[in-house]
XYZ file of C-alpha atoms in Angstrom:
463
model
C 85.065 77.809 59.374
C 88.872 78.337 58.617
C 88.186 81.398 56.883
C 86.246 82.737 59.580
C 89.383 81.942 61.747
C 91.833 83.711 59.889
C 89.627 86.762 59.587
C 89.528 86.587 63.136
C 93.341 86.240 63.251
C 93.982 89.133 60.820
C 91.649 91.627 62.989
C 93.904 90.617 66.087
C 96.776 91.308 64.148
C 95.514 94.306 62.609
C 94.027 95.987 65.954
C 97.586 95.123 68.225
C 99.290 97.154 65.304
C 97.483 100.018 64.547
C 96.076 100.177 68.204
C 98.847 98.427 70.372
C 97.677 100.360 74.208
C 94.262 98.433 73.654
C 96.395 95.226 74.197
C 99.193 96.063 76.202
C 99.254 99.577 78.519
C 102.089 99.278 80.786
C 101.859 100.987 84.346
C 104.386 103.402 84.467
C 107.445 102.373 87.008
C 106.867 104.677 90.210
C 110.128 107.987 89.966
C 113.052 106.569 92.370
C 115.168 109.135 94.041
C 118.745 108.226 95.347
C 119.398 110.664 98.202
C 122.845 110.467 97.467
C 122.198 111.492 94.058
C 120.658 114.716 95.950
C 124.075 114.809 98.167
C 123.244 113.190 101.063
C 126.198 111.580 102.717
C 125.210 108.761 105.110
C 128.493 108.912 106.381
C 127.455 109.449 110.377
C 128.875 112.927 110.566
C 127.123 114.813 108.320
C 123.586 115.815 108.802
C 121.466 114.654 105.868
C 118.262 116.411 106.768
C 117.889 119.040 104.467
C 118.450 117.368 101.595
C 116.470 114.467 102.264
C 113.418 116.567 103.368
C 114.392 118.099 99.417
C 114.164 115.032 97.887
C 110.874 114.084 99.598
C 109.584 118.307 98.535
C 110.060 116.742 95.194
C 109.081 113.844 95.398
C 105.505 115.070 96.969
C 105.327 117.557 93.976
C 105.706 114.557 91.414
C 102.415 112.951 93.098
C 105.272 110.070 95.175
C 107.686 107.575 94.282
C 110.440 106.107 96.151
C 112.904 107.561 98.365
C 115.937 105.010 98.153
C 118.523 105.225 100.911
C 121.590 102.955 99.771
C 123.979 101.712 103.021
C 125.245 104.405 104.952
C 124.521 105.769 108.202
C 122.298 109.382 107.619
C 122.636 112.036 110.465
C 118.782 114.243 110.853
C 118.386 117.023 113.327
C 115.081 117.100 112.703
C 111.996 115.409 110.960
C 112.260 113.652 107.884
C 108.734 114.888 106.407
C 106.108 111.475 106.070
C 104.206 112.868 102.455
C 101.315 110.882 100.636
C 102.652 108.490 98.183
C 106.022 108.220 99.034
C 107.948 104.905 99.827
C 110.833 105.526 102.157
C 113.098 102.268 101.083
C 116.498 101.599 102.785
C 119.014 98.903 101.031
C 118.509 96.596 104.230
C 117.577 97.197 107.562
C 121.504 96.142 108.887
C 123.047 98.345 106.553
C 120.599 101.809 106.107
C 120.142 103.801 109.496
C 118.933 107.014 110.219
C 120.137 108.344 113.288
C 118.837 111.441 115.345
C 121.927 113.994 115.681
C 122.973 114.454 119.109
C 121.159 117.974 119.125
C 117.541 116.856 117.985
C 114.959 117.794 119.448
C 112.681 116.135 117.150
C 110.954 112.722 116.466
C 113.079 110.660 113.076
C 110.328 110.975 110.949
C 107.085 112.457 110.611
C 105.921 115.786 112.236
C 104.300 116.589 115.690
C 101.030 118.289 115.388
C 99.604 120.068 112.875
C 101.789 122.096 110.666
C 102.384 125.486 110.677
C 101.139 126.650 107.625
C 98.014 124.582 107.911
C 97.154 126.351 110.580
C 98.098 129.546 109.072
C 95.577 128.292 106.145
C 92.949 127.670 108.608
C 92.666 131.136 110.272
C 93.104 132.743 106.741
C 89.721 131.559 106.124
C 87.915 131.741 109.368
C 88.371 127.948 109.148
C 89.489 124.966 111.261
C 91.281 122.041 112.113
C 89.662 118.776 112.823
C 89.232 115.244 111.714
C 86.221 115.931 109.225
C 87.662 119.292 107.873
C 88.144 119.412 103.809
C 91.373 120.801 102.519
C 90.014 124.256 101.977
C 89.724 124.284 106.359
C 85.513 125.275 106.102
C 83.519 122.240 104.846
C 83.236 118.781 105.899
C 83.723 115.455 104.922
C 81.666 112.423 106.061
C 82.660 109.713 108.352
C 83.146 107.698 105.176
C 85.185 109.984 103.162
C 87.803 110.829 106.431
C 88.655 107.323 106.710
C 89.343 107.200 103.109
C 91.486 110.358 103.309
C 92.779 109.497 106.755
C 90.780 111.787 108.605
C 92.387 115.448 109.391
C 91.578 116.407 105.932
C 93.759 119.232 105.775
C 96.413 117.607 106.828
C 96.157 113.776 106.284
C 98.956 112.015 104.452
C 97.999 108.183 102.633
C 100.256 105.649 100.646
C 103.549 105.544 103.114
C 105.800 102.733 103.104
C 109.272 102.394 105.280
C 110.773 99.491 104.983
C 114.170 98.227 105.547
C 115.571 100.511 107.769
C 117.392 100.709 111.035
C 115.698 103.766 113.039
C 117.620 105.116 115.536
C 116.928 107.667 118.605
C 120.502 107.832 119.627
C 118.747 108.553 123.371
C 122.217 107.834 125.032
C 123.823 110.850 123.205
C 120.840 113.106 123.307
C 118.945 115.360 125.669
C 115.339 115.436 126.683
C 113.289 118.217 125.294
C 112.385 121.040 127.319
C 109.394 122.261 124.130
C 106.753 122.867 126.558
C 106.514 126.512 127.873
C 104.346 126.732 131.291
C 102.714 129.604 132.515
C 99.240 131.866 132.358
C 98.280 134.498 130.173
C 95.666 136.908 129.694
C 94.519 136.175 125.957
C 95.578 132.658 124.151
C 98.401 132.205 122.274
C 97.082 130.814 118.610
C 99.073 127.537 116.957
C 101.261 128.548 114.439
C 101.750 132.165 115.336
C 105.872 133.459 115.639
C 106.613 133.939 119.312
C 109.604 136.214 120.674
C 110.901 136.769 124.470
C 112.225 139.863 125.720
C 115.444 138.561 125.536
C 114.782 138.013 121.168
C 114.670 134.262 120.908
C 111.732 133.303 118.392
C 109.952 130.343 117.227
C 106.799 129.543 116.136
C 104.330 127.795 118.717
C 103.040 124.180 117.476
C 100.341 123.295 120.170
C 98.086 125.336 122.401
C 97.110 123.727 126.075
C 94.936 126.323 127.543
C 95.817 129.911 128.107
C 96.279 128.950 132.139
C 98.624 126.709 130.560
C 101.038 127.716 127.928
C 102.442 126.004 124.381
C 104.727 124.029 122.759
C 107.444 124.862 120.105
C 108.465 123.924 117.258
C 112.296 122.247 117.602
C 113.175 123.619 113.552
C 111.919 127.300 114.183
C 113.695 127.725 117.617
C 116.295 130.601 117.371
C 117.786 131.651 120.706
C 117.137 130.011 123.997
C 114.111 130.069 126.111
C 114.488 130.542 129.375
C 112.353 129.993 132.977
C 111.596 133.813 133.811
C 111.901 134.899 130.071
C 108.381 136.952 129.152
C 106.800 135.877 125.414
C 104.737 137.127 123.449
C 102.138 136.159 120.631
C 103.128 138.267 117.397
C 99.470 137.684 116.034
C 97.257 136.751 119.325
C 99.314 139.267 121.001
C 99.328 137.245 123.991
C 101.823 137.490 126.977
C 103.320 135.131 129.417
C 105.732 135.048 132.038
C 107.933 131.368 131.463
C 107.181 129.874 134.572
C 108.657 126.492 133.810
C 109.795 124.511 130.712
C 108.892 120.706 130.437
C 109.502 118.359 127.681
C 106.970 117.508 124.899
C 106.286 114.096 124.172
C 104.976 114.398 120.645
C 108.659 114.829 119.469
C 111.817 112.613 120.052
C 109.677 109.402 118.829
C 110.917 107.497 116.318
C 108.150 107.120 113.881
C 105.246 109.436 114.467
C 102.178 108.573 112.675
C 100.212 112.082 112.913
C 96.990 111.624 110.518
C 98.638 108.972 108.641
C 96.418 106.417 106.925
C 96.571 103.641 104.979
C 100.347 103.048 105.313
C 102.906 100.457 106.018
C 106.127 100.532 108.435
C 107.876 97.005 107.728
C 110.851 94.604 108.315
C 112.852 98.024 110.299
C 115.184 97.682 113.425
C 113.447 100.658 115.822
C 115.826 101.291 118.723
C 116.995 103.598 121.303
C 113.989 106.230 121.094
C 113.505 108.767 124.083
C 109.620 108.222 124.287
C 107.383 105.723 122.309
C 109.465 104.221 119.283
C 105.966 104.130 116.652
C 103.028 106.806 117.473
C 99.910 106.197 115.475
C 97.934 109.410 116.365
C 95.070 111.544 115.955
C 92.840 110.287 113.510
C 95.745 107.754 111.415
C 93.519 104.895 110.296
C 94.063 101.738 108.746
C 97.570 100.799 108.384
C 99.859 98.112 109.208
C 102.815 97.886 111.367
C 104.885 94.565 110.918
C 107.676 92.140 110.387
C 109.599 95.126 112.738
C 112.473 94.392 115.296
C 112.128 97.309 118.283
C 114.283 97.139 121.176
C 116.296 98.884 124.024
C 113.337 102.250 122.882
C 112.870 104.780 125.999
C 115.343 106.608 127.971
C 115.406 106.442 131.866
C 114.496 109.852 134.175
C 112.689 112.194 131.472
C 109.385 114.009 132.364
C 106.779 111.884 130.989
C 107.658 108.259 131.795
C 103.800 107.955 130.757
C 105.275 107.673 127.036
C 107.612 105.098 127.951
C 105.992 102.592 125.323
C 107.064 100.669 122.343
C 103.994 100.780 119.755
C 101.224 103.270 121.367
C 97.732 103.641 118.572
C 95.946 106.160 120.376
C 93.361 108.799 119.759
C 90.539 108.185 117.173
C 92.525 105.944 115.247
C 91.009 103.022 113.546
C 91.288 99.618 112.108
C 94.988 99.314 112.692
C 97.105 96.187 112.429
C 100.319 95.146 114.646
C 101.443 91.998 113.320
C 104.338 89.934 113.588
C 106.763 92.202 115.229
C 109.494 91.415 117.949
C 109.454 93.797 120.907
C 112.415 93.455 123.528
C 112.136 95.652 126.373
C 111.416 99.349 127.202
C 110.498 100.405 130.151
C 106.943 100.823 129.870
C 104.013 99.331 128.132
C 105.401 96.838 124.776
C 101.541 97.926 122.523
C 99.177 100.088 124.041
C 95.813 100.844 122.750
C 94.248 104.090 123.828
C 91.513 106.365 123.242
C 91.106 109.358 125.545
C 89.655 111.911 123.548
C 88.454 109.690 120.724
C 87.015 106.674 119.995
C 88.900 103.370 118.930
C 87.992 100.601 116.587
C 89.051 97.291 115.213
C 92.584 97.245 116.029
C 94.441 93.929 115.648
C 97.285 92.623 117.811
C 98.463 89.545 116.058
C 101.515 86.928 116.138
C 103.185 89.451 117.949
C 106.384 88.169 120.089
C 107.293 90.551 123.044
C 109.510 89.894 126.032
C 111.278 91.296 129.175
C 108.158 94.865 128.916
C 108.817 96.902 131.548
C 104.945 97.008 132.113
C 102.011 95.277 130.467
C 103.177 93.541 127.351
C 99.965 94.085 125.494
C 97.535 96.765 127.500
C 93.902 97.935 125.765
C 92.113 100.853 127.429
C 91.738 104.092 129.618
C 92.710 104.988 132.932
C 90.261 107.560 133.141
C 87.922 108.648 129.852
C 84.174 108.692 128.505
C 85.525 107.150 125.101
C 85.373 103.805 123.379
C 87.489 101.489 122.730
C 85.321 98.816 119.985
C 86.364 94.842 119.148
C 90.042 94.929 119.972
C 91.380 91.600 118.402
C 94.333 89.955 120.041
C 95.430 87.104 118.665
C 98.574 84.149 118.421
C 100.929 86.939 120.483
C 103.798 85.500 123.194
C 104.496 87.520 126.109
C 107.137 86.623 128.411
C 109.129 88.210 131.034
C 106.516 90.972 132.784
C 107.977 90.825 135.589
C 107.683 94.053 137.061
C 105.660 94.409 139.985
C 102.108 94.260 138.722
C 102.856 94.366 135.295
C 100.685 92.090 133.359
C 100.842 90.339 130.226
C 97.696 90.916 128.392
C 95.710 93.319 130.129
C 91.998 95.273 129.284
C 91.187 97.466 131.213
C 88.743 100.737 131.447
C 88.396 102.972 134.130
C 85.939 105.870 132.759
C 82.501 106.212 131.733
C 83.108 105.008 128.481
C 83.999 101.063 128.139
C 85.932 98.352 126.120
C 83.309 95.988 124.238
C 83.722 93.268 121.644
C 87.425 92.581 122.662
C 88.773 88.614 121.534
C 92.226 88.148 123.091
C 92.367 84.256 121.848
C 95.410 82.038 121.629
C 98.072 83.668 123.156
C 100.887 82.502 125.061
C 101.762 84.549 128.454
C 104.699 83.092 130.715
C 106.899 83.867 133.598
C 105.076 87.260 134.053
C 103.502 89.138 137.307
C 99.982 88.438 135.937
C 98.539 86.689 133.170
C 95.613 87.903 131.103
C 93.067 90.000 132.935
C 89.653 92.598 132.749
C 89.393 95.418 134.705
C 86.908 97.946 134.932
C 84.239 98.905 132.629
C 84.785 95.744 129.933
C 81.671 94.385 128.627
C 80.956 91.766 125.536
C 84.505 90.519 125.264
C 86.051 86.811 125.005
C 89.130 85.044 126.953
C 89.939 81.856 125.096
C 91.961 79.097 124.581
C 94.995 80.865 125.798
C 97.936 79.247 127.262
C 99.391 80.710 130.563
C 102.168 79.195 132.937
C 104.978 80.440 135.252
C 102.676 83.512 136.675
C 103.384 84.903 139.701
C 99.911 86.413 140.483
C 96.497 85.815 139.139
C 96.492 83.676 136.036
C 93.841 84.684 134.253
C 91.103 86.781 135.757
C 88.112 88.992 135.450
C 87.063 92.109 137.830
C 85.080 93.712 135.356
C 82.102 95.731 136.471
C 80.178 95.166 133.572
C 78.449 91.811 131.770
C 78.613 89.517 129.086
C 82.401 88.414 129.414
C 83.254 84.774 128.732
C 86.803 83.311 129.908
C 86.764 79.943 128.578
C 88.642 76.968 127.170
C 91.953 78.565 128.906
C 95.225 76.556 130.144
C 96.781 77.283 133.247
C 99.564 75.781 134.967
């Protein structure tokens, strides 16, 4: 027997030496990039952008790492670039801030619609861009694989982290965006495509509306100015149209734009003083979690689409997304909104979330007018206080299309000193209303005008 255990101890000893990554194979450590190493300043003056965007170019074409920001305060003009597998990482969230310049036009980080050269890609190959599309822009993925990929397979971007950092929209120093060009023309103008007026401004257009509509621009390829009566023209659609007005695009000046982003984290930041919605998780960005995040004093008063006058909006075929344990102070519009017109929404989870003073509904799930779905929205353990505004509500789901809300559970929440308390509207079928706790309403406590069955409100306190 003790022979038979020292062989056995010899072959241990004798394996771990000639063969030591059968026993122990570390993981490599993930590359770390200091952008100061790369030049940045993050003094407040200078702007940072380019070479943070060149940090994150290299980053991307290492297959990710970390982009460190130590304490300073880093000036972008335009989008810091969200790439798969990259971990934007501040020293703390007091001391790291990046702050739009006064001039942006843009969101602070991550892209509005599809990028140019994707779409350049696309009509290369007779090919398109949707949420099922495979890199190449022709074949498809299934439902299965776009989740995993994050949907918008030509463009989707996975594995994002930013954490400890102070966002900032600097909305008192900046203007609104005037990126939306109105007017008709004969032939469509194609995304991506260079545009020039007859009085030689270019840029390159980043979203069609309709040819009886116009386009929208992109703020980094703008040279010149664009003017109401200026005539432009499509260098590759060759389509013409007469500027009839210029309105500002919502897509950019966010703070955080999640644009086919899956499967990624934004944690323990400070998100303040946005011009729209501070966090935008859009088109197709599935399965990620926002939390642990301070956001306050986000939207700027008088712009043209007060409609994006929210805190934390998930919108659009996005799925399985998780807002947990954030602090949400003011804003003049909705604190989380849930949305779905023009895709279908599912499993989103609103938990332990602690919003006051909203200058609408604190927490609002639904459509004001749309034939989509919005599946088992799960609100749980959040505290809403202070939505005060006339008829602004506290928790509210609501659908007013031909499409409906089912399987919602909004369950042990706290609403006070609001307009309303918790209440179904419309087209909400399947969905539970219990053992929540809400006092000090002005209006209905909690209530129910839903045209459709199956809803239980029970086990509720009022007073």
């Amino acid at each position: 027997m003790i022979f038979r255990k020292l062989r056995i101890i010899f072959l241990f000893i004798f394996i771990i030496k000639v063969y030591p990554k059968i026993i122990y194979s570390p993981v490599s450590a993930p590359l770390v990039i200091n952008v100061k190493d790369y030049g940045a300043k993050g003094d407040g003056k200078t702007d940072d952008w380019e070479v943070i965007n060149r940090a994150v170019s290299d980053l991307k074409n290492k297959n990710g790492g970390i982009l460190y920001f130590p304490e300073g305060i880093y000036i972008v003009k335009y989008a810091i670039t969200l790439a798969s597998n990259i971990s934007y990482i501040g020293e703390s969230k007091e001391t790291t801030i990046i702050k739009a310049d006064f001039t942006s036009l843009d969101n602070v980080f991550g892209n509005a619609y599809p990028l140019i050269h994707h779409w350049e890609q696309a009509r290369k190959v007779n090919g398109n861009i949707n949420r099922l599309t495979k890199p190449d822009f022709i074949s498809q993925y299934t439902e299965e694989e776009a989740f995993n990929t994050g949907g918008m397979a030509g463009l989707s971007v996975v594995n994002v982290r930013i954490e400890n950092l102070t966002v900032d929209g600097n909305k008192n120093n900046r203007q609104e965006n005037k990126l939306n060009l109105i007017g008709k023309s004969s032939k469509k103008f194609l995304p991506g495509e260079k545009i020039t007026s007859n009085k030689g401004a270019t840029a390159i257009i980043s979203g069609v509306f309709g040819a009886s509509y116009g386009f929208s621009i992109e703020p980094r390829t703008i040279i010149g100015n664009f003017s109401k009566g200026d005539i432009v023209q499509g260098l590759e659609s060759g389509a013409r149209m007469l500027i009839e007005d210029k309105k500002a695009d919502d897509a950019y000046q966010m703070l955080i734009r999640f644009d086919a982003v899956s499967h990624s984290i934004i944690s323990n930041c400070i998100l303040k003083n946005s011009i729209f919605t501070a966090i935008s998780i859009y088109n197709y960005s599935n399965d990620n979690i926002i939390s642990n995040n301070f956001l306050y004093d986000n939207n700027k008063l008088g712009t043209d689409y007060t409609y994006g006058s929210m805190n934390i909006f998930i919108e659009f075929d996005s799925l399985k997304n998780i807002i947990k344990s954030n602090k949400i102070d003011g804003g003049l519009g909705y604190s989380v909104f849930v949305q779905s017109t023009g895709g279908n929404n599912y499993d989103t989870q609103i938990l332990f979330n602690t919003i006051t003073n909203p200058g609408a509904d604190g927490i609002r799930i639904g459509n004001e007018n749309s034939n989509s779905l919005i599946i088992n929205p799960f609100v749980y353990g959040n505290v809403v206080s202070g939505a005060l505004t006339k008829g602004a509500v506290g928790i509210r789901i609501i659908h007013n299309g031909n499409g409906f809300v089912s399987g919602a559970i909004v369950k042990n929440n706290r609403v006070f000193n609001s307009d309303f308390g918790i209440l179904l509207q419309g087209r909400v079928k399947n969905s539970y209303i219990v053992d929540n706790t809400v006092y000090k309403i002005n209006n209905s406590k909690i209530a129910s005008s839903s045209t459709l069955e199956d809803n239980v409100l029970k086990n509720n306190l009022n007073y």
